Tab-separated table of C-alpha atoms in Angstrom:
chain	number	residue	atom	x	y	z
Z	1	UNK	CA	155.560	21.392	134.173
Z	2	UNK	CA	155.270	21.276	130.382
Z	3	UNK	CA	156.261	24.391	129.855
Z	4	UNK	CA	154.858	26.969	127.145
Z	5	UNK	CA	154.329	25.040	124.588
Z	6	UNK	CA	151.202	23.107	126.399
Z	7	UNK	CA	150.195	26.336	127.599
Z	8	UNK	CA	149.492	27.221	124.046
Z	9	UNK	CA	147.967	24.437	122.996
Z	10	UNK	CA	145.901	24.441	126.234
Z	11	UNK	CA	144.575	27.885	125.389
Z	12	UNK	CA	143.969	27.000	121.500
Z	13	UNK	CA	142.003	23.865	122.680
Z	14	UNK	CA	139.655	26.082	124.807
Z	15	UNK	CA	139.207	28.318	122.182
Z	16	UNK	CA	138.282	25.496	119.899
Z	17	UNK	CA	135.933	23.745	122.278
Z	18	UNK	CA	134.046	27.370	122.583
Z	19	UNK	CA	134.066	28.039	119.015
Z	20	UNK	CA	132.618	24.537	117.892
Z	21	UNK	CA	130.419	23.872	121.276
Z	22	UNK	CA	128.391	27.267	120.720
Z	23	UNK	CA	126.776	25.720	117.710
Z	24	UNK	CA	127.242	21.617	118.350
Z	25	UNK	CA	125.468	19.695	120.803
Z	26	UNK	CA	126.702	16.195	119.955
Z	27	UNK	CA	130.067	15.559	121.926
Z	28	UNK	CA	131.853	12.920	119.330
Z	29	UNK	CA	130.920	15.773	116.805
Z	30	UNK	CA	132.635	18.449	119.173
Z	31	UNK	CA	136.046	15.796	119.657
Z	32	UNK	CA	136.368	15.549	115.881
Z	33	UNK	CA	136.004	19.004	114.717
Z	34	UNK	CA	138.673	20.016	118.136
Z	35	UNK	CA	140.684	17.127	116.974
Z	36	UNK	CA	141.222	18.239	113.118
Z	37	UNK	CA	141.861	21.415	114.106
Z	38	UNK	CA	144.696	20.837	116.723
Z	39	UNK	CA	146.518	18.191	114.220
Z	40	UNK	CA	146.845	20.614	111.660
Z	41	UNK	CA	148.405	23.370	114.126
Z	42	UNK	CA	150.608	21.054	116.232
Z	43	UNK	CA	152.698	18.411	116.038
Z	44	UNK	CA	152.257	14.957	116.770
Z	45	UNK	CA	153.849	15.055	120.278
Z	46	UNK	CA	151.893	17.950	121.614
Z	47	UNK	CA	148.193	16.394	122.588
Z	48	UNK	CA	145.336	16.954	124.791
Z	49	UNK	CA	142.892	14.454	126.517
Z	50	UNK	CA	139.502	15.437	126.829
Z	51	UNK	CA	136.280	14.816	128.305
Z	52	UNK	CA	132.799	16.294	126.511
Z	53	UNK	CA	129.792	15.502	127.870
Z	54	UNK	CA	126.020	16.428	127.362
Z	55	UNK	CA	123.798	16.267	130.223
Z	56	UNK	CA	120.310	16.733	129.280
Z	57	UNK	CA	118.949	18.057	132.185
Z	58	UNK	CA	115.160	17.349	131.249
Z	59	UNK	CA	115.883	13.556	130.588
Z	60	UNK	CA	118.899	12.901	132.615
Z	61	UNK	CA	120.349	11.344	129.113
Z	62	UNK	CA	124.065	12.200	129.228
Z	63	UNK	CA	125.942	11.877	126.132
Z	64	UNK	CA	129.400	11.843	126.170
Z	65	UNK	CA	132.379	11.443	124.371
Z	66	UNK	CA	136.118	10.164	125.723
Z	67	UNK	CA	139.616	11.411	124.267
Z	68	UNK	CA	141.972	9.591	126.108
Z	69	UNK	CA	140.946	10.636	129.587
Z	70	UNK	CA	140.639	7.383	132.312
Z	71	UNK	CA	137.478	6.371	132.514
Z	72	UNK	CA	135.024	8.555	135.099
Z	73	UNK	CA	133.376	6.824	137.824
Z	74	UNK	CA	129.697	6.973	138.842
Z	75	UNK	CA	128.867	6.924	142.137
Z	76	UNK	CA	124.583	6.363	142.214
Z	77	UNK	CA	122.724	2.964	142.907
Z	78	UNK	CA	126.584	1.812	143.469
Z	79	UNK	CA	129.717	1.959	142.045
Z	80	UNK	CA	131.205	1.937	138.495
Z	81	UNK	CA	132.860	2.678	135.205
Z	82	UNK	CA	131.240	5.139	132.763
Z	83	UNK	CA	132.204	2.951	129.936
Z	84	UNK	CA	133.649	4.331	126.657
Z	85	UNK	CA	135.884	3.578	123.743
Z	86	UNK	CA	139.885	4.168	124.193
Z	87	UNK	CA	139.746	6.650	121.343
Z	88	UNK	CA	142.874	8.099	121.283
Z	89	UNK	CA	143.557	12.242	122.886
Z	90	UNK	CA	143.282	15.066	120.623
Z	91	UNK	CA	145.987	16.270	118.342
Z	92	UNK	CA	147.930	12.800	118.023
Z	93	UNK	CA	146.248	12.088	114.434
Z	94	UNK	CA	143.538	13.680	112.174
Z	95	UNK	CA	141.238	11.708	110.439
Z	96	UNK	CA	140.211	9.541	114.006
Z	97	UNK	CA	136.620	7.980	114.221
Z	98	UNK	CA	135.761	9.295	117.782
Z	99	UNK	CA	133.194	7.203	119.325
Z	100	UNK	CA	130.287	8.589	121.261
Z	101	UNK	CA	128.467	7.200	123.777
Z	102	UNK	CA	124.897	8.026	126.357
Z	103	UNK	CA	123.691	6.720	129.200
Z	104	UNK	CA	120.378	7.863	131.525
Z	105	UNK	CA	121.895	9.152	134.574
Z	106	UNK	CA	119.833	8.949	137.816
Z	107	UNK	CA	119.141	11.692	140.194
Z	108	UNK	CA	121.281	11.366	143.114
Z	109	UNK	CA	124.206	10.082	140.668
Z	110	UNK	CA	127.203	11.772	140.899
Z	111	UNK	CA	130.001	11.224	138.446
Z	112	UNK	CA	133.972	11.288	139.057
Z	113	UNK	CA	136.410	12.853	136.453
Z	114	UNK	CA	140.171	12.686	137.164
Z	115	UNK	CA	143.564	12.690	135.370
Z	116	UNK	CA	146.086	9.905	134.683
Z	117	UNK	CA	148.065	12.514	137.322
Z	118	UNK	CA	145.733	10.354	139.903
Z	119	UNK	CA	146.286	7.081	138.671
Z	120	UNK	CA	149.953	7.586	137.996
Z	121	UNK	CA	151.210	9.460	141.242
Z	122	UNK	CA	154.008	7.462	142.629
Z	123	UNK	CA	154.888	7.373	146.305
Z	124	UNK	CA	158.844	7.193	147.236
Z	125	UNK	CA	158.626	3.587	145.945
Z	126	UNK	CA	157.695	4.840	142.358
Z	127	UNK	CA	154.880	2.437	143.071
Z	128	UNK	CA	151.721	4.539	141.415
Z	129	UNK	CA	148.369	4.859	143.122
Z	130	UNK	CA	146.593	3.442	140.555
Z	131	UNK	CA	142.677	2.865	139.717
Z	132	UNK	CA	142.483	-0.093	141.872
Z	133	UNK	CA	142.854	2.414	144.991
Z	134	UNK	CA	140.867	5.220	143.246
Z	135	UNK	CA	138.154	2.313	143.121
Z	136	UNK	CA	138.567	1.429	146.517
Z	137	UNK	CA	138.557	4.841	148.067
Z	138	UNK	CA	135.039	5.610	146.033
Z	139	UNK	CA	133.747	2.130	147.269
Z	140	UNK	CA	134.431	3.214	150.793
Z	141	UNK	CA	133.021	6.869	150.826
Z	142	UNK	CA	129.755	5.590	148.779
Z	143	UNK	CA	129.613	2.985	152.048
Z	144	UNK	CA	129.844	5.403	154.163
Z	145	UNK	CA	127.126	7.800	152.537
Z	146	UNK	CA	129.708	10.396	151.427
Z	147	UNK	CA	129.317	10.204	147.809
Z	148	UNK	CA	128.341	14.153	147.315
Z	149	UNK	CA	131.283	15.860	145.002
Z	150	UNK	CA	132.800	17.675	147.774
Z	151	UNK	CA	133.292	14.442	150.028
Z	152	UNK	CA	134.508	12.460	146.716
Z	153	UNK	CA	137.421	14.802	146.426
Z	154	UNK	CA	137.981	14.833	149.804
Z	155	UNK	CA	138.122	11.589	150.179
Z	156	UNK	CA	140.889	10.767	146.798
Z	157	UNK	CA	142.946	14.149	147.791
Z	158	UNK	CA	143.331	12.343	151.605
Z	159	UNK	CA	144.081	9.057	149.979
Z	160	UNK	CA	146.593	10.242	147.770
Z	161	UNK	CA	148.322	12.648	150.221
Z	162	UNK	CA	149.036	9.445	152.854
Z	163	UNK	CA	149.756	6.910	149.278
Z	164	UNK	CA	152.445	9.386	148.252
Z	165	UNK	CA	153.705	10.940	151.524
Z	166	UNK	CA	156.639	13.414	150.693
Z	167	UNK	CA	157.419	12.352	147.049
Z	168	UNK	CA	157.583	14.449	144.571
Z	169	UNK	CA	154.458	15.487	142.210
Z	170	UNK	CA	155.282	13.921	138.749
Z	171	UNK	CA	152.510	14.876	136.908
Z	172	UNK	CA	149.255	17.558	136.701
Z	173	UNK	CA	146.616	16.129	138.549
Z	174	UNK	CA	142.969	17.453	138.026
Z	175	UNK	CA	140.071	16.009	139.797
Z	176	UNK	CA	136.039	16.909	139.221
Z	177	UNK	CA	133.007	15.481	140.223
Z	178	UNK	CA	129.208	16.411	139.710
Z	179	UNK	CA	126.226	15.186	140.981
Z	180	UNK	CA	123.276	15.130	138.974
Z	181	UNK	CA	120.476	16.000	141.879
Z	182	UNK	CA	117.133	15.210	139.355
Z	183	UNK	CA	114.894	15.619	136.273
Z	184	UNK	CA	113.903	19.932	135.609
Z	185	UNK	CA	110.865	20.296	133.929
Z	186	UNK	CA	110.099	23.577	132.337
């Protein structure tokens, strides 16, 4: 619903995260060099939140850097936050210190990536869904032993659909989710 600009942009941030990615491993590295790059081509109003991260599959180290995504949630011993710095999306400003961040994920662990278009979908109220119920809903299908990607969707796609009933989409909405199933040796 943005239109052709975005689409653009979209495209020339894919390109950049291929181009920089096939020779950088470290993800705050990766943000930077995507972010100096799409400031200089676009304006100020024309941005794109992003997600790197680096799962070393060996280890199960995952390093990871956030560009003004919401924060993913890890479903594995329980429920949480991946914490991570607010840094800001790529494109708003050149010159930003992104912060990068690891963490040892667990086998078993899987990890839940969405879009503000989750957190902000309003029903006919304009009240928005929010993380409180995103929280809620992964809290219920990790009770219920359902925490496997495919479930995990299921689960926020059913919870959305009866929060916002027949009201109008407002936003894009993306939703991913990975599970991390153990340590390869070679």
């Amino acid at each position: 619903g943005k239109g052709v600009p975005a689409s653009l942009v979209m495209a020339v941030t894919r390109s950049l995260f291929h181009i920089v990615s096939d020779h950088e491993d470290q993800p705050e590295i990766i943000v930077t060099d995507i972010n100096e790059s799409l400031s200089e081509m676009t304006d100020s109003d024309m941005f794109v939140t992003l997600f790197v991260g680096v799962l070393d599959l060996s280890t199960g180290m995952l390093r990871y850097c956030n560009a003004g995504h919401e924060e993913p949630l890890l479903l594995g011993k329980g429920v949480g936050v991946l914490p991570s710095n607010s840094n800001i999306p790529v494109g708003v400003m050149s010159g930003w210190n992104y912060i990068g961040h690891e963490t040892l994920v667990y086998p078993g662990t899987t990890i839940f990536m969405y879009t503000d278009g989750l957190t902000e979908a309003e029903n006919a109220t304009h009240a928005q869904f929010g993380r409180q119920r995103i929280s809620k809903v992964a809290r219920q299908t990790f009770a219920a032993k359902k925490h496997d990607p495919e479930s995990i969707i299921a689960a926020q796609t059913e919870a959305l659909h009866q929060f916002v009933r027949n009201a109008e989409q407002s936003d894009d909405l993306t939703m991913l989710s990975i599970r991390f199933n153990g340590v390869f040796t070679d």
